[in-house]
Coordinates of C-alpha atoms and ligand atoms in Angstrom, one line a residue:
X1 CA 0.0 0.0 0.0
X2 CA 1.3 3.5 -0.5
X3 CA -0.4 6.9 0.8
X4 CA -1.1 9.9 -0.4
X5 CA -2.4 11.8 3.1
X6 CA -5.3 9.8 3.6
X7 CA -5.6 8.1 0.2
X8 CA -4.5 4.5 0.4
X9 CA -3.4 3.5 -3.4
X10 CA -2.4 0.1 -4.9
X11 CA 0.2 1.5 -6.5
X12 CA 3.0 3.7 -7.4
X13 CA 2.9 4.5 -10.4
X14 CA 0.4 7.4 -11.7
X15 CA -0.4 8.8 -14.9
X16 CA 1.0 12.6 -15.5
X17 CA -2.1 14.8 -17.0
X18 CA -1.5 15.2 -20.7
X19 CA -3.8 18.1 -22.3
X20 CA -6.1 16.4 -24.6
X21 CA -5.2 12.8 -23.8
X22 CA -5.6 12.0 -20.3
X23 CA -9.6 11.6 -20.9
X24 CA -11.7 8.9 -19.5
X25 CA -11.0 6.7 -22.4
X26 CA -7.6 6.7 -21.7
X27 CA -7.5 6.5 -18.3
X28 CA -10.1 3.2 -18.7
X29 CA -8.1 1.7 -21.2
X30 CA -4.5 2.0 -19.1
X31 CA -6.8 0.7 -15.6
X32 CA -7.6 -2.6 -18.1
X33 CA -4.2 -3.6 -18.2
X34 CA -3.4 -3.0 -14.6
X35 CA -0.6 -1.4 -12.1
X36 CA -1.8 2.1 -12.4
X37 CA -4.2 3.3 -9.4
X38 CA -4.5 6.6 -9.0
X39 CA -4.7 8.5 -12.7
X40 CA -5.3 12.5 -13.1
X41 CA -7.7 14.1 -15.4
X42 CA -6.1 17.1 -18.3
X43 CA -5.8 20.1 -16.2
X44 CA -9.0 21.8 -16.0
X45 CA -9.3 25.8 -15.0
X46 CA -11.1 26.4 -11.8
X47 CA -13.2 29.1 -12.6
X48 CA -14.9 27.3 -16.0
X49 CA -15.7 24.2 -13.7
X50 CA -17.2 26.8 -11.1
X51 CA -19.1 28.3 -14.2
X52 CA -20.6 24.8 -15.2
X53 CA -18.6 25.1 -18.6
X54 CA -19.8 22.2 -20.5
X55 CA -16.0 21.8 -21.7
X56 CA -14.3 21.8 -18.8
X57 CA -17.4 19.3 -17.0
X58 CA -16.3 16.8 -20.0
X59 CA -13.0 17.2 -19.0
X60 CA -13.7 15.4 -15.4
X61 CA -16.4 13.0 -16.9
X62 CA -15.8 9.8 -15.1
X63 CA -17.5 6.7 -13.9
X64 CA -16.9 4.2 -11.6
X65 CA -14.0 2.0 -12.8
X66 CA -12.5 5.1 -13.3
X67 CA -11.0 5.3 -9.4
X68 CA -9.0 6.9 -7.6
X69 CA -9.5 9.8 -9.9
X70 CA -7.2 13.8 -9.4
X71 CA -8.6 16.4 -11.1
X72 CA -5.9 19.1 -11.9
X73 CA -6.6 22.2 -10.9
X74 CA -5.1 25.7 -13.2
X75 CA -6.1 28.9 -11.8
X76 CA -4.7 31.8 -9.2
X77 CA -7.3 33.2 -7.6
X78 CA -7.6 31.6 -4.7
X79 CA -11.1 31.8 -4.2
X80 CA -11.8 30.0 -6.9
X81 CA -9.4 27.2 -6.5
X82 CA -10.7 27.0 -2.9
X83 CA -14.4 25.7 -4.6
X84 CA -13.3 24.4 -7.4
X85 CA -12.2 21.8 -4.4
X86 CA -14.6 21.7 -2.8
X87 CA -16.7 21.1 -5.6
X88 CA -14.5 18.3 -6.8
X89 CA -14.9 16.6 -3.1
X90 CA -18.6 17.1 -3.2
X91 CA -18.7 15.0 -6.2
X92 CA -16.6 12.3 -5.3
X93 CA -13.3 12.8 -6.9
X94 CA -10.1 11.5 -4.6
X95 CA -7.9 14.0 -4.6
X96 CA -6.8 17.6 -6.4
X97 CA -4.0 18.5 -8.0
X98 CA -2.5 21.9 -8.6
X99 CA -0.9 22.3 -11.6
X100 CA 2.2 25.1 -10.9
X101 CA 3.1 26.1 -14.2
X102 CA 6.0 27.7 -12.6
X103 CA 4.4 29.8 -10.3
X104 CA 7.6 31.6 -9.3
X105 CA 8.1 32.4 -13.2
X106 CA 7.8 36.3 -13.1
X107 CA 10.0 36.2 -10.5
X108 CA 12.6 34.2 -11.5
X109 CA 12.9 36.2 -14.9
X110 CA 13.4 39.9 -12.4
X111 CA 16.1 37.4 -11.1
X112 CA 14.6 36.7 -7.4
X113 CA 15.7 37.7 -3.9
X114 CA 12.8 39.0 -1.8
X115 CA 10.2 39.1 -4.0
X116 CA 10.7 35.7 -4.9
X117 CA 9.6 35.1 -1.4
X118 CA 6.6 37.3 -2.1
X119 CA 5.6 34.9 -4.5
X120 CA 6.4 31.8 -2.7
X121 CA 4.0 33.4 0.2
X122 CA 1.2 33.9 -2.4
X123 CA 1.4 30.6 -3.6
X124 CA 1.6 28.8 0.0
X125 CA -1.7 31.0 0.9
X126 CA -4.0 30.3 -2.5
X127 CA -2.8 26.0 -1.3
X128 CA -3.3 26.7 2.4
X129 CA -6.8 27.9 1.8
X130 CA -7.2 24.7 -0.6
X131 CA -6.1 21.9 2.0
X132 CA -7.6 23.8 5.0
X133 CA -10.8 23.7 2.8
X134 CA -11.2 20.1 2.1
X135 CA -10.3 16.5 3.4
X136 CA -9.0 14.7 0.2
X137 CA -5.5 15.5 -0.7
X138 CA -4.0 18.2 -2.4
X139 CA -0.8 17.4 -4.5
X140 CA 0.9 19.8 -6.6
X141 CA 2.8 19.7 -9.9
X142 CA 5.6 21.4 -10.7
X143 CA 9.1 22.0 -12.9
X144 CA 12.1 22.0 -11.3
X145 CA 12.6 25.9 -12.0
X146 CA 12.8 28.6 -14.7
X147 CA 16.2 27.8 -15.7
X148 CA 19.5 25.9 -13.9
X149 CA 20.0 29.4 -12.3
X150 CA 16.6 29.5 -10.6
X151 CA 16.5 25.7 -9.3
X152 CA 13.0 26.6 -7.2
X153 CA 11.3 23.5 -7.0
X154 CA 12.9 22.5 -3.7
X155 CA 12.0 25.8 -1.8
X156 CA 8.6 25.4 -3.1
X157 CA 8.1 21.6 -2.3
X158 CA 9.2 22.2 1.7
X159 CA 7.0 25.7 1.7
X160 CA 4.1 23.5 -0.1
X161 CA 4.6 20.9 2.8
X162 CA 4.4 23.0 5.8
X163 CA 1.4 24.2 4.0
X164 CA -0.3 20.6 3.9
X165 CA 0.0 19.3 0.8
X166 CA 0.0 15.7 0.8
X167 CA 2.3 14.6 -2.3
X168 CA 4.8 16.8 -5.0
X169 CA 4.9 15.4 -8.6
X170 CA 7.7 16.9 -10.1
X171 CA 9.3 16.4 -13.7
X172 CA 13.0 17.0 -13.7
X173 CA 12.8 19.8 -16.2
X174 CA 13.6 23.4 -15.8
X175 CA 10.7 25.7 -17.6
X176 CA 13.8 26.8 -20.1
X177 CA 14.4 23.4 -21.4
X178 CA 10.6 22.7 -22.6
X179 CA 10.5 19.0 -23.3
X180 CA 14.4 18.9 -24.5
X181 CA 17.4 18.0 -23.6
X182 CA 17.6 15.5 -20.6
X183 CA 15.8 14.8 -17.4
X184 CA 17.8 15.8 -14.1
X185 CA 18.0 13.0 -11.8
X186 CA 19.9 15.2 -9.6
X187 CA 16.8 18.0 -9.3
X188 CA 14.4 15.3 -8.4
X189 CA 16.4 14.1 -5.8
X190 CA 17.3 17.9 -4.6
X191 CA 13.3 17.7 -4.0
X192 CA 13.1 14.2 -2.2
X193 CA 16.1 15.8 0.3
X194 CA 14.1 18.9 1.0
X195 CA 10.7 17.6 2.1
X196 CA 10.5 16.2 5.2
X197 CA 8.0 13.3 5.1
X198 CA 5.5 13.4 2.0
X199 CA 6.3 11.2 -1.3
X200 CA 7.9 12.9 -4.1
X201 CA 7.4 11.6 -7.2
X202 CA 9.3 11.4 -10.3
X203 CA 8.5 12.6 -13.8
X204 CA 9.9 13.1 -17.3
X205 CA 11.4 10.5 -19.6
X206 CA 10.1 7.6 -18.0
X207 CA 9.1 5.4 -21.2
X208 CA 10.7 2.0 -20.0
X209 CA 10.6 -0.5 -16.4
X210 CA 14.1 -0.2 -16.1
X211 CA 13.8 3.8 -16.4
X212 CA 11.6 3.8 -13.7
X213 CA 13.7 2.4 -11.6
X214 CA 16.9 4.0 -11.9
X215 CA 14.5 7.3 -11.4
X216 CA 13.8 5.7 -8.5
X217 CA 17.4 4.3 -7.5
X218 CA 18.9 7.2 -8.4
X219 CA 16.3 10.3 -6.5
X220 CA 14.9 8.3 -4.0
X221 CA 11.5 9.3 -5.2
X222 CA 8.8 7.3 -3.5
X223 CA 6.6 6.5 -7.2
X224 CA 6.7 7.6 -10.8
X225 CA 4.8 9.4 -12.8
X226 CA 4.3 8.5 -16.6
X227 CA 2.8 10.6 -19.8
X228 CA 3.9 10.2 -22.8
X229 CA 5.5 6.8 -22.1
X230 CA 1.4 5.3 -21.6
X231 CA 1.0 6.5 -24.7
X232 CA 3.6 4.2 -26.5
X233 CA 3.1 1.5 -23.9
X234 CA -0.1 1.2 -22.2
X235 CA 1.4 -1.6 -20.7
X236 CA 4.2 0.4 -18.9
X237 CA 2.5 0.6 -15.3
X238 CA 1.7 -3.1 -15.5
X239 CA 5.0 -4.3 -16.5
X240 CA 7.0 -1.7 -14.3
X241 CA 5.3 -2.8 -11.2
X242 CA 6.0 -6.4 -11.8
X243 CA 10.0 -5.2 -13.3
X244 CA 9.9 -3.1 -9.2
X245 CA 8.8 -6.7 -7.6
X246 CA 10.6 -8.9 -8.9
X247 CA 13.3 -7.8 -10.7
X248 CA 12.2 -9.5 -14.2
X249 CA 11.1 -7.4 -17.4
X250 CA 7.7 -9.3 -19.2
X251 CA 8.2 -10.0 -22.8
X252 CA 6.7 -7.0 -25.0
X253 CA 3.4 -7.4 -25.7
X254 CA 2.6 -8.9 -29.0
X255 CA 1.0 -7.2 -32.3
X256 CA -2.1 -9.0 -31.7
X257 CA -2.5 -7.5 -28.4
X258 CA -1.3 -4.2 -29.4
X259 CA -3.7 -4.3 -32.2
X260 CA -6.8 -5.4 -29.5
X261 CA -5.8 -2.7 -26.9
X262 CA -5.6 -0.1 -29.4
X263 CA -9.6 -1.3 -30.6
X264 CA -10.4 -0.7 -27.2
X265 CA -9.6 2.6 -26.8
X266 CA -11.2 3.4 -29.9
X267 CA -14.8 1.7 -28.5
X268 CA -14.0 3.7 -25.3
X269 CA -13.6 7.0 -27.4
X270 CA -16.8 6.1 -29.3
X271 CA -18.8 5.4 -25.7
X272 CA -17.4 8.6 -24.3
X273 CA -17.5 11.1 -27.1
X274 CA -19.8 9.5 -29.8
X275 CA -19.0 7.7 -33.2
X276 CA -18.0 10.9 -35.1
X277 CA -16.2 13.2 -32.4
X278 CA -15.0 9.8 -30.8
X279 CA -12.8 9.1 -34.5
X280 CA -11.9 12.3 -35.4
X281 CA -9.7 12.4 -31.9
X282 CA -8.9 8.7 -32.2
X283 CA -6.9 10.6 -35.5
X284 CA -4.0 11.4 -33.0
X285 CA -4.3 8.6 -30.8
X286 CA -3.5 5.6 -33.3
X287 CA -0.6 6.6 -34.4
X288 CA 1.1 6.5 -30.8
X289 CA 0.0 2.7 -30.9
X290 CA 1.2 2.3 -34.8
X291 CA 4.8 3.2 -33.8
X292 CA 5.5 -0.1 -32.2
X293 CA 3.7 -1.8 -35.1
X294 CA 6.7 -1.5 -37.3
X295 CA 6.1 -0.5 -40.7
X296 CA 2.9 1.6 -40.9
X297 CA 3.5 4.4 -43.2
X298 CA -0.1 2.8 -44.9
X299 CA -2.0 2.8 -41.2
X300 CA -0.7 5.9 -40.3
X301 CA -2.3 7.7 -43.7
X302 CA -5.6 6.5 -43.3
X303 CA -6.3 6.8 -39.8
X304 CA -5.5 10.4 -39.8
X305 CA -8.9 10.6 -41.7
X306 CA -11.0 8.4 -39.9
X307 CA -14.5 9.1 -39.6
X308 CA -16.0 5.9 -38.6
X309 CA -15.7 3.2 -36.3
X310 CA -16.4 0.4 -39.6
X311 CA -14.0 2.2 -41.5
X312 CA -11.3 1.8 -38.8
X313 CA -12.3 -2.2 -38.8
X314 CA -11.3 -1.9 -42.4
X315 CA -8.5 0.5 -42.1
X316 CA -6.7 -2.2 -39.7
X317 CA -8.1 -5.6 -41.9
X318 CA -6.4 -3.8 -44.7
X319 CA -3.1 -3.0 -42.7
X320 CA -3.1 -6.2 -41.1
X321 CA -2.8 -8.2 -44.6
X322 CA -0.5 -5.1 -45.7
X323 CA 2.2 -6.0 -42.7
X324 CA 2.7 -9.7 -43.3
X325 CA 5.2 -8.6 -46.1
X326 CA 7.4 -7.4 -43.1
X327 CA 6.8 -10.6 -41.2
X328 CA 9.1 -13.8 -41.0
X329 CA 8.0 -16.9 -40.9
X330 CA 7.1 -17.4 -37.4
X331 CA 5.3 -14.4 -38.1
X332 CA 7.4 -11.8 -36.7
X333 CA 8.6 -8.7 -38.0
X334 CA 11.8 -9.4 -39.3
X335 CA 15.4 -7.6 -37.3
X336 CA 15.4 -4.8 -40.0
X337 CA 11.9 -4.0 -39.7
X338 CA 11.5 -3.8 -35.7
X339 CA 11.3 -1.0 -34.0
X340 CA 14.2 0.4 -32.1
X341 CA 13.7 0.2 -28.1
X342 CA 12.5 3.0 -26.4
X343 CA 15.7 4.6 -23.8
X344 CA 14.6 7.5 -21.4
X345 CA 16.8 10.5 -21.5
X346 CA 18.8 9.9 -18.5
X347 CA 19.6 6.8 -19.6
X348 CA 21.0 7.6 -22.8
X349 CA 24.8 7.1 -23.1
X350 CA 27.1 10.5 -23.6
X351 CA 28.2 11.1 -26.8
X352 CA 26.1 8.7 -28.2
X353 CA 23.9 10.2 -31.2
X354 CA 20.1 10.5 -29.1
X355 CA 17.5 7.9 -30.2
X356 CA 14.2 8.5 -31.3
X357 CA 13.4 11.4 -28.9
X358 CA 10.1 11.0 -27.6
X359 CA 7.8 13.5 -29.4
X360 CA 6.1 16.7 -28.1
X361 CA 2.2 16.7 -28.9
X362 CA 1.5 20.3 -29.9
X363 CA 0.0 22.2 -27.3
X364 CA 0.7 25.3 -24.3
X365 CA 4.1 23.9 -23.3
X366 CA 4.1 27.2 -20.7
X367 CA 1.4 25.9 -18.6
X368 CA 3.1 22.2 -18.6
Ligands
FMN401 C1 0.5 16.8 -24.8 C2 0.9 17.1 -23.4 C3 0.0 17.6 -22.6 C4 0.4 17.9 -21.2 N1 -0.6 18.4 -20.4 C5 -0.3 18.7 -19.1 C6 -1.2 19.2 -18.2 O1 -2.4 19.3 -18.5 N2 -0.8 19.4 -16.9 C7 0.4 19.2 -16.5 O2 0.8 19.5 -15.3 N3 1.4 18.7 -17.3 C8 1.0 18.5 -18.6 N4 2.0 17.9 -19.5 C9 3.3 17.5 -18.9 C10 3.3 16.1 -18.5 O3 2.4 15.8 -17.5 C11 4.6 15.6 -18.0 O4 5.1 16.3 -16.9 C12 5.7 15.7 -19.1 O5 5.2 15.3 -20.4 C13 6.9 14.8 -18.8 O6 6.5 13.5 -18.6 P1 6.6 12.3 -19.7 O7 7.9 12.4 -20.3 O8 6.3 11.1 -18.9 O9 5.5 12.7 -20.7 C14 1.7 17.7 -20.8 C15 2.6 17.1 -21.7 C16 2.3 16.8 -23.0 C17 3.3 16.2 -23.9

């Protein structure tokens, strides 16, 4: 069992909110395969679910499978973050998170001192008001600061602490690096060292079992968080809490499996959102399951125009028969065809020309 303040999970392992992914569909379709407990919604802004917005109500559609369920929370008026709470308890949902952005950001770029402590105030009072509002817990999200000058995140997770918040997710990013270069082992661990007792958990990069471990290992983080790496690998909480118990990786799953799984999501989308809204944003989806397919230049083109769940059934009949030309015969993709394995960014060698970097979806990297 681990804890998040009063919130008893099965697992370590969470799913990082991803803008326009991290839907009910998703989330249902990762819970199937197992090891992932408590998953987050996109972040939503307080004051549209305060207003009823009919967007940002979609946004924390859920049902009962769907549990333990966080809502991020975006907003800095504190008022509103303080009902958008304890609206989000009222209905049921387990705990809130708070995305930061980087909430120190104006400050770092006037180049801190004491008003950087202004701002660190602000922010402890807007979460204060938050966790002295509701019972479930309040997590936060954060980077680990503008730039390596302006390393924040520790002085923010201890002043988020002594505030009451129950668990920091960060991703070992500064704000200036976006989504390149690599993730800093070192500035998750600076985070773990400056709380005193609430988990920290890692985030950024984690696309394998074995990277979530050495994040682990190596920061002493108490569970990982995973976004982009679900994507590719549904199958990544599942097999990364088996790789954490017993020390052996599960064989990948196969293309029959990959190819049910992704039909799946697609029926989930449909349920969810409807037949025609449901395949129009399946249209970014498939392809993150079509890059472990191997060759799939001839998926890939036709499912970026899907329209309908029968012409999906025919768009993977077609590619199906269209693969076995890459296949040996056991039915495998031959060497040349496989796709390369997946290494996190801290795990990649110096000096060695980077892998496949995993891609940025477009969308407000500020706010991430
Ligand atoms: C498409 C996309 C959408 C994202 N949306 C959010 C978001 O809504 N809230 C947030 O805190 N982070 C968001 N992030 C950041 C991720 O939660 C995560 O911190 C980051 O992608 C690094 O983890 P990963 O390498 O496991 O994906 C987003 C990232 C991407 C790529």
């Amino acid at each position: 069992m681990f804890r998040i303040g009063n919130l008893a999970l099965k697992s370590n392992l969470f799913l990082s909110p991803l803008a326009g992914y991290t839907n009910l569909p998703f989330r249902l379709t990762l819970r199937e395969l197992g090891g992932l407990d408590l998953a987050t919604t996109d972040l939503v802004n307080a004051r549209s679910l305060l207003e009823k917005n009919p967007k940002a109500l979609k946004l924390i559609e859920t049902c009962p499978q769907d549990r333990p369920l966080a809502v991020q929370l975006f907003g800095a008026v504190p008022e509103e973050m303080r009902d958008a709470a304890l609206y989000l308890e009222s209905i049921g949902i387990s705990s809130v998170d708070i995305n930061m952005g980087c909430p120190v950001r104006k400050v770092c770029r006037v180049g801190g001192g004491s008003a950087m402590m202004t701002e660190l105030q602000k922010t402890s009072e807007l979460v204060q008001a938050m966790v002295d509002a509701v019972r479930i817990p309040v997590t936060t999200k954060m980077r680990l600061g503008w730039d390596d000058e302006n390393l924040t995140a520790p002085d923010l997770a201890r002043a988020l602490e002594d505030v009451g918040v129950a668990a920091i997710f960060v991703h070992g990013r500064t704000r200036e690096q976006g989504f390149s270069g690599t993730v800093k082992l070192a500035g998750i661990r600076a985070v773990v060292e400056a709380v005193k007792s609430i988990p920290v958990i890692g985030n950024g990069d984690v696309t394998t079992p074995e990277g979530a471990k050495m994040m682990i290992d190596q920061t002493g983080c108490a569970g990982v968080s995973i976004g982009r790496g679900a994507f590719y690998n549904p199958w990544i909480f599942l097999h990364t809490q088996q790789y954490l118990e017993t020390g052996e990786l599960p064989p990948e799953p196969t293309f029959e499996e990959r190819v049910r799984v992704m039909c799946r999501h697609l029926d989930l989308m449909i349920q969810v959102f409807g037949e025609t809204h449901g395949c129009r944003m399946f249209r970014k989806v498939a392809p993150w399951y079509s890059k472990r397919f191997g060759p799939a230049n001839e998926f890939n083109r036709r499912v970026v125009q899907l329209t309908s769940k029968s012409e999906f059934d025919a768009i993977v009949a077609d590619y199906i028969r269209w693969r076995q030309q890459f296949l040996d015969e056991h039915g495998q993709l031959k060497p040349t065809y496989r796709p390369a394995p997946l290494v996190p960014s801290f795990m990649q060698e110096p000096g060695v020309a980077q892998r496949e970097q995993i891609p940025v979806p477009k969308g407000p990297v500020e706010v991430w």
